[in-house]
Short mmCIF file of N, CA and C in Angstrom, two decimals:
data_model
loop_
_atom_site.label_atom_id
_atom_site.label_comp_id
_atom_site.label_asym_id
_atom_site.label_seq_id
_atom_site.Cartn_x
_atom_site.Cartn_y
_atom_site.Cartn_z
N MET A 1 81.11 -9.46 -8.87
CA MET A 1 81.99 -8.52 -9.13
C MET A 1 83.10 -8.96 -9.94
N ASN A 2 83.53 -8.52 -11.08
CA ASN A 2 84.65 -8.97 -11.79
C ASN A 2 85.70 -8.23 -11.69
N VAL A 3 86.62 -8.37 -10.93
CA VAL A 3 87.74 -7.71 -10.59
C VAL A 3 88.81 -8.16 -11.58
N LYS A 4 89.52 -6.93 -12.16
CA LYS A 4 90.53 -7.10 -13.38
C LYS A 4 91.75 -7.37 -12.76
N ASN A 5 92.54 -8.48 -13.14
CA ASN A 5 93.95 -8.74 -12.90
C ASN A 5 94.74 -9.03 -14.09
N ILE A 6 95.68 -7.73 -14.53
CA ILE A 6 96.36 -7.95 -15.56
C ILE A 6 97.88 -7.84 -15.44
N SER A 7 98.28 -8.69 -14.27
CA SER A 7 99.39 -8.63 -13.71
C SER A 7 100.53 -9.77 -14.32
N THR A 8 101.72 -9.53 -14.12
CA THR A 8 102.70 -10.55 -14.51
C THR A 8 103.85 -10.59 -13.47
N SER A 9 104.20 -11.77 -12.80
CA SER A 9 105.28 -12.05 -11.99
C SER A 9 106.24 -13.24 -12.08
N ILE A 10 106.93 -13.24 -11.45
CA ILE A 10 108.11 -14.46 -11.64
C ILE A 10 108.34 -15.15 -10.38
N SER A 11 108.35 -16.45 -10.41
CA SER A 11 108.70 -17.39 -9.21
C SER A 11 109.74 -18.33 -9.92
N GLU A 12 111.03 -18.22 -9.58
CA GLU A 12 112.21 -18.93 -10.20
C GLU A 12 112.06 -18.79 -11.65
N ASP A 13 111.84 -19.94 -12.39
CA ASP A 13 111.86 -20.02 -13.68
C ASP A 13 110.45 -19.87 -14.37
N ILE A 14 109.43 -19.78 -13.51
CA ILE A 14 108.01 -19.56 -14.09
C ILE A 14 107.52 -18.13 -14.19
N ILE A 15 107.11 -17.78 -15.25
CA ILE A 15 106.63 -16.46 -15.37
C ILE A 15 105.04 -16.67 -15.14
N ILE A 16 104.41 -16.09 -14.18
CA ILE A 16 102.82 -16.23 -13.90
C ILE A 16 102.29 -14.95 -14.36
N THR A 17 101.39 -15.11 -15.56
CA THR A 17 100.79 -13.86 -16.14
C THR A 17 99.28 -13.91 -15.97
N ASN A 18 98.60 -12.92 -15.67
CA ASN A 18 97.25 -12.90 -15.31
C ASN A 18 96.44 -11.88 -16.31
N LEU A 19 95.38 -12.64 -16.80
CA LEU A 19 94.67 -11.75 -17.63
C LEU A 19 93.20 -11.99 -17.41
N THR A 20 92.62 -11.58 -16.36
CA THR A 20 91.31 -12.04 -15.71
C THR A 20 90.41 -10.75 -15.55
N GLY A 21 89.16 -11.17 -15.40
CA GLY A 21 88.18 -10.01 -15.34
C GLY A 21 87.45 -9.54 -16.48
N TYR A 22 86.78 -8.46 -16.38
CA TYR A 22 86.24 -7.79 -17.62
C TYR A 22 87.20 -7.01 -18.40
N ILE A 23 87.80 -7.52 -19.56
CA ILE A 23 88.95 -7.12 -20.15
C ILE A 23 88.66 -6.39 -21.54
N THR A 24 89.34 -5.26 -21.60
CA THR A 24 89.16 -4.46 -22.76
C THR A 24 90.46 -4.39 -23.81
N LEU A 25 90.39 -3.95 -24.94
CA LEU A 25 91.57 -3.74 -25.68
C LEU A 25 92.80 -2.98 -25.16
N ALA A 26 92.47 -1.99 -24.33
CA ALA A 26 93.54 -1.42 -23.66
C ALA A 26 93.91 -2.19 -22.48
N ASP A 27 93.15 -2.91 -21.85
CA ASP A 27 93.72 -3.81 -21.06
C ASP A 27 94.65 -4.97 -21.54
N VAL A 28 94.62 -5.45 -22.75
CA VAL A 28 95.30 -6.35 -23.30
C VAL A 28 96.55 -5.80 -23.80
N ASN A 29 96.64 -4.32 -24.15
CA ASN A 29 98.03 -3.72 -24.54
C ASN A 29 98.60 -3.54 -23.19
N ALA A 30 98.07 -3.15 -22.07
CA ALA A 30 98.63 -2.90 -20.88
C ALA A 30 99.41 -4.19 -20.18
N TRP A 31 98.61 -5.31 -20.48
CA TRP A 31 99.06 -6.63 -19.90
C TRP A 31 100.14 -6.98 -20.87
N PHE A 32 100.20 -6.72 -21.91
CA PHE A 32 101.18 -7.61 -22.90
C PHE A 32 102.46 -6.63 -22.63
N ASN A 33 102.45 -5.35 -22.44
CA ASN A 33 103.59 -4.52 -22.30
C ASN A 33 104.33 -5.12 -20.93
N SER A 34 103.82 -5.44 -19.91
CA SER A 34 104.27 -5.95 -18.68
C SER A 34 104.87 -7.57 -18.87
N PHE A 35 103.96 -8.26 -19.58
CA PHE A 35 104.20 -9.74 -19.92
C PHE A 35 105.53 -9.80 -20.73
N GLU A 36 105.66 -8.99 -21.75
CA GLU A 36 106.54 -8.89 -22.71
C GLU A 36 107.86 -8.53 -21.92
N LYS A 37 108.03 -7.42 -21.27
CA LYS A 37 109.25 -7.04 -20.49
C LYS A 37 109.61 -8.10 -19.60
N THR A 38 108.71 -8.73 -19.02
CA THR A 38 109.12 -9.96 -18.20
C THR A 38 109.68 -10.94 -18.89
N CYS A 39 109.25 -11.49 -20.06
CA CYS A 39 109.65 -12.73 -20.79
C CYS A 39 111.26 -12.01 -21.41
N TYR A 40 111.39 -10.86 -21.87
CA TYR A 40 112.53 -10.33 -22.44
C TYR A 40 113.63 -10.26 -21.44
N SER A 41 113.16 -10.25 -19.98
CA SER A 41 114.34 -10.15 -19.13
C SER A 41 114.95 -11.53 -19.10
N PHE A 42 114.30 -12.49 -19.35
CA PHE A 42 114.94 -14.00 -19.55
C PHE A 42 115.76 -14.08 -20.87
N ILE A 43 115.06 -13.62 -21.76
CA ILE A 43 115.66 -13.78 -23.11
C ILE A 43 116.89 -13.10 -23.50
N ARG A 44 117.03 -11.84 -22.93
CA ARG A 44 118.27 -11.00 -22.66
C ARG A 44 119.20 -11.95 -22.10
N GLN A 45 119.00 -12.76 -21.14
CA GLN A 45 120.10 -13.38 -20.25
C GLN A 45 120.32 -14.96 -21.00
N GLY A 46 119.55 -15.24 -22.14
CA GLY A 46 119.73 -16.36 -22.84
C GLY A 46 119.12 -17.54 -21.91
N LYS A 47 118.27 -17.09 -21.00
CA LYS A 47 117.42 -18.16 -20.15
C LYS A 47 116.06 -18.42 -20.96
N LYS A 48 115.76 -19.71 -20.83
CA LYS A 48 114.34 -20.09 -21.15
C LYS A 48 113.28 -20.01 -19.80
N TYR A 49 112.22 -20.21 -19.93
CA TYR A 49 111.29 -20.14 -18.89
C TYR A 49 109.98 -20.94 -19.15
N LYS A 50 109.31 -20.99 -18.10
CA LYS A 50 108.06 -21.81 -18.06
C LYS A 50 106.98 -20.79 -17.88
N LEU A 51 105.67 -20.97 -18.50
CA LEU A 51 104.65 -19.85 -18.43
C LEU A 51 103.36 -20.72 -17.71
N LEU A 52 103.00 -19.71 -16.94
CA LEU A 52 101.40 -20.19 -16.34
C LEU A 52 100.64 -19.07 -16.76
N VAL A 53 99.66 -19.31 -17.58
CA VAL A 53 98.71 -18.24 -18.18
C VAL A 53 97.37 -18.33 -17.22
N ASN A 54 97.16 -17.50 -16.67
CA ASN A 54 95.82 -17.54 -15.90
C ASN A 54 94.86 -16.59 -16.63
N ARG A 55 93.82 -17.60 -17.00
CA ARG A 55 92.79 -16.88 -17.96
C ARG A 55 91.46 -17.02 -17.39
N LYS A 56 91.63 -17.76 -15.82
CA LYS A 56 90.17 -18.03 -15.26
C LYS A 56 89.51 -16.87 -15.00
N GLY A 57 88.27 -16.85 -15.19
CA GLY A 57 87.53 -15.60 -14.91
C GLY A 57 87.62 -14.57 -15.98
N TYR A 58 88.03 -14.74 -17.24
CA TYR A 58 88.19 -13.92 -18.26
C TYR A 58 86.90 -13.56 -19.19
N THR A 59 86.63 -12.21 -19.15
CA THR A 59 85.54 -11.96 -19.90
C THR A 59 85.86 -10.82 -20.74
N PRO A 60 86.09 -11.02 -22.23
CA PRO A 60 86.28 -9.96 -23.01
C PRO A 60 85.29 -9.00 -23.42
N GLU A 61 85.60 -7.74 -23.45
CA GLU A 61 84.56 -6.73 -23.72
C GLU A 61 83.81 -6.87 -24.97
N HIS A 62 84.73 -7.57 -26.09
CA HIS A 62 84.29 -7.76 -27.52
C HIS A 62 85.09 -8.86 -27.95
N PHE A 63 84.69 -9.53 -29.12
CA PHE A 63 85.35 -10.45 -29.64
C PHE A 63 86.89 -10.01 -30.07
N SER A 64 87.00 -8.80 -30.42
CA SER A 64 88.23 -8.26 -30.91
C SER A 64 89.32 -8.43 -29.81
N VAL A 65 88.98 -8.24 -28.55
CA VAL A 65 90.02 -8.44 -27.40
C VAL A 65 90.55 -9.72 -27.39
N GLN A 66 89.79 -10.98 -27.61
CA GLN A 66 90.27 -12.17 -27.95
C GLN A 66 91.19 -12.33 -29.02
N LYS A 67 90.91 -11.69 -29.96
CA LYS A 67 91.94 -11.76 -31.24
C LYS A 67 93.22 -11.08 -30.96
N LEU A 68 92.96 -9.97 -30.32
CA LEU A 68 94.26 -9.10 -29.96
C LEU A 68 95.19 -10.01 -29.00
N TRP A 69 94.59 -10.60 -27.95
CA TRP A 69 95.30 -11.35 -27.00
C TRP A 69 96.06 -12.61 -27.68
N LYS A 70 95.23 -13.10 -28.78
CA LYS A 70 96.00 -14.37 -29.39
C LYS A 70 97.05 -13.74 -30.19
N ASP A 71 96.98 -12.61 -30.91
CA ASP A 71 97.96 -12.21 -31.93
C ASP A 71 99.07 -11.68 -31.02
N LYS A 72 99.01 -11.07 -29.86
CA LYS A 72 100.27 -10.77 -29.02
C LYS A 72 100.75 -12.08 -28.24
N PHE A 73 99.98 -12.83 -27.73
CA PHE A 73 100.49 -13.81 -26.91
C PHE A 73 101.12 -14.84 -27.68
N PHE A 74 100.85 -15.29 -29.02
CA PHE A 74 101.47 -16.20 -29.78
C PHE A 74 102.67 -15.81 -30.87
N SER A 75 103.25 -14.74 -30.25
CA SER A 75 104.38 -14.10 -30.85
C SER A 75 105.38 -15.12 -30.63
N ASN A 76 106.13 -15.36 -31.84
CA ASN A 76 107.20 -16.33 -32.13
C ASN A 76 108.29 -16.24 -31.05
N ASN A 77 108.87 -15.08 -30.92
CA ASN A 77 110.01 -15.04 -29.92
C ASN A 77 109.56 -15.29 -28.58
N ILE A 78 108.37 -15.00 -28.02
CA ILE A 78 108.04 -15.24 -26.55
C ILE A 78 108.10 -16.92 -26.64
N LEU A 79 107.33 -17.63 -27.56
CA LEU A 79 106.87 -18.88 -27.38
C LEU A 79 108.23 -19.71 -27.73
N GLU A 80 109.15 -19.18 -28.63
CA GLU A 80 110.24 -19.99 -28.77
C GLU A 80 111.11 -20.31 -27.47
N ASN A 81 111.10 -19.27 -26.53
CA ASN A 81 111.82 -19.41 -25.48
C ASN A 81 111.33 -20.10 -24.29
N THR A 82 110.12 -20.66 -24.57
CA THR A 82 109.15 -21.33 -23.43
C THR A 82 109.41 -22.71 -23.39
N ILE A 83 109.71 -23.25 -22.26
CA ILE A 83 110.13 -24.59 -21.89
C ILE A 83 108.59 -25.29 -21.89
N ALA A 84 107.64 -24.74 -21.11
CA ALA A 84 106.30 -25.37 -21.13
C ALA A 84 105.30 -24.32 -20.88
N VAL A 85 104.26 -24.60 -21.07
CA VAL A 85 102.99 -23.65 -20.95
C VAL A 85 101.80 -24.19 -20.29
N ALA A 86 101.40 -23.78 -19.26
CA ALA A 86 100.08 -24.11 -18.59
C ALA A 86 99.20 -22.99 -18.46
N PHE A 87 97.89 -23.44 -18.92
CA PHE A 87 96.83 -22.72 -18.99
C PHE A 87 95.81 -22.69 -17.92
N LEU A 88 95.54 -21.86 -17.03
CA LEU A 88 94.46 -21.91 -16.03
C LEU A 88 93.22 -21.12 -16.60
N LEU A 89 92.21 -22.14 -16.70
CA LEU A 89 90.90 -21.71 -17.40
C LEU A 89 89.78 -22.16 -16.56
N GLU A 90 88.75 -21.46 -17.00
CA GLU A 90 87.25 -21.88 -16.12
C GLU A 90 86.91 -23.26 -16.71
N GLU A 91 86.24 -24.18 -15.81
CA GLU A 91 85.77 -25.45 -16.12
C GLU A 91 84.64 -25.26 -17.23
N GLY A 92 84.57 -26.07 -18.07
CA GLY A 92 83.64 -26.01 -19.11
C GLY A 92 84.02 -26.51 -20.49
N ASP A 93 83.36 -26.35 -21.61
CA ASP A 93 83.44 -27.10 -22.66
C ASP A 93 84.69 -26.52 -23.46
N ILE A 94 85.18 -25.28 -23.35
CA ILE A 94 86.33 -25.09 -23.94
C ILE A 94 87.52 -25.63 -23.44
N LEU A 95 87.59 -25.74 -22.05
CA LEU A 95 88.72 -26.49 -21.21
C LEU A 95 88.59 -28.02 -21.49
N ILE A 96 87.61 -28.44 -21.72
CA ILE A 96 87.45 -30.07 -21.90
C ILE A 96 88.07 -30.37 -23.43
N HIS A 97 87.55 -29.35 -24.51
CA HIS A 97 87.91 -29.56 -25.69
C HIS A 97 89.51 -29.33 -25.79
N LEU A 98 90.08 -28.38 -25.02
CA LEU A 98 91.59 -28.17 -25.06
C LEU A 98 92.35 -29.28 -24.45
N GLU A 99 91.70 -29.92 -23.35
CA GLU A 99 92.32 -31.16 -22.73
C GLU A 99 92.47 -32.23 -23.73
N GLN A 100 91.38 -32.30 -24.23
CA GLN A 100 91.15 -33.63 -25.11
C GLN A 100 91.91 -33.59 -26.51
N SER A 101 92.11 -32.35 -26.93
CA SER A 101 92.76 -32.03 -28.28
C SER A 101 94.19 -31.86 -28.20
N ASN A 102 94.67 -31.49 -26.97
CA ASN A 102 96.16 -31.10 -26.78
C ASN A 102 96.95 -32.15 -27.34
N THR A 103 97.96 -31.89 -28.16
CA THR A 103 98.98 -32.94 -28.42
C THR A 103 100.29 -32.52 -28.05
N LYS A 104 100.57 -31.61 -27.48
CA LYS A 104 101.84 -31.23 -26.98
C LYS A 104 102.13 -31.49 -25.66
N ASP A 105 103.47 -32.22 -25.59
CA ASP A 105 103.86 -32.59 -24.25
C ASP A 105 104.31 -31.57 -23.20
N ASN A 106 104.58 -30.37 -23.75
CA ASN A 106 104.96 -29.33 -23.11
C ASN A 106 103.81 -28.14 -22.80
N ALA A 107 102.28 -28.63 -22.96
CA ALA A 107 101.39 -27.65 -22.45
C ALA A 107 100.25 -28.59 -21.78
N MET A 108 99.65 -27.81 -20.89
CA MET A 108 98.69 -28.38 -20.07
C MET A 108 97.64 -27.19 -19.83
N PHE A 109 96.43 -27.93 -19.94
CA PHE A 109 95.13 -27.05 -19.57
C PHE A 109 94.41 -27.59 -18.37
N SER A 110 94.10 -26.56 -17.36
CA SER A 110 93.35 -27.16 -16.24
C SER A 110 92.57 -25.85 -15.57
N SER A 111 91.68 -26.25 -14.73
CA SER A 111 91.15 -25.18 -13.78
C SER A 111 91.55 -25.30 -12.33
N ASN A 112 92.78 -25.99 -12.31
CA ASN A 112 93.26 -26.33 -11.01
C ASN A 112 94.59 -25.58 -10.93
N TYR A 113 94.67 -24.69 -10.24
CA TYR A 113 96.08 -23.70 -10.14
C TYR A 113 97.18 -24.50 -9.54
N ASP A 114 96.98 -25.26 -8.52
CA ASP A 114 97.86 -25.90 -7.76
C ASP A 114 98.53 -27.18 -8.60
N GLN A 115 97.62 -27.84 -9.41
CA GLN A 115 97.89 -28.76 -10.38
C GLN A 115 98.97 -28.15 -11.26
N LEU A 116 98.57 -26.95 -11.91
CA LEU A 116 99.40 -26.65 -12.93
C LEU A 116 100.82 -26.10 -12.33
N ILE A 117 100.93 -25.54 -11.38
CA ILE A 117 102.26 -25.18 -10.67
C ILE A 117 103.04 -26.20 -10.29
N ASP A 118 102.28 -27.33 -9.95
CA ASP A 118 103.12 -28.81 -9.52
C ASP A 118 103.67 -29.16 -10.81
N TRP A 119 103.00 -29.27 -11.91
CA TRP A 119 103.28 -29.79 -13.29
C TRP A 119 104.40 -28.96 -13.76
N LEU A 120 104.19 -27.57 -13.78
CA LEU A 120 105.42 -26.71 -14.35
C LEU A 120 106.45 -26.89 -13.48
N THR A 121 106.44 -27.09 -12.09
CA THR A 121 107.64 -26.91 -11.23
C THR A 121 108.44 -28.27 -11.44
N LYS A 122 107.67 -29.33 -11.81
CA LYS A 122 108.53 -30.63 -12.26
C LYS A 122 108.80 -30.84 -13.46
N TYR A 123 108.33 -30.06 -14.49
CA TYR A 123 108.45 -30.31 -15.97
C TYR A 123 110.02 -29.90 -16.12
N LYS A 124 110.74 -30.91 -16.88
CA LYS A 124 112.16 -30.52 -17.16
C LYS A 124 112.37 -30.45 -18.66
#
């Protein structure tokens, strides 16, 4: 069973956002509305934040779902206010490629949730 999780929560200065399960265009829009509101709650206060983006178990309904997610997620204002970002992904070729090609000190890719939380918590 592929249960949907399109939630966003806050833990101190870390925004944890989940977009997992069988995802449609409508799901991406619903997820982004919550995610954007959470980010802007920090931005309005002049605070920067760290992001944990859970995409583990993500199954898009159609290739347009992934494109919409990328267009919404990589909005300048949200990323300009991000201290660090960690992506939780399924093990496999995509994860290996992202880990090997990543050149950003403030970005991390892994299939291990605890490792990412630990890295974000310690990231300055």
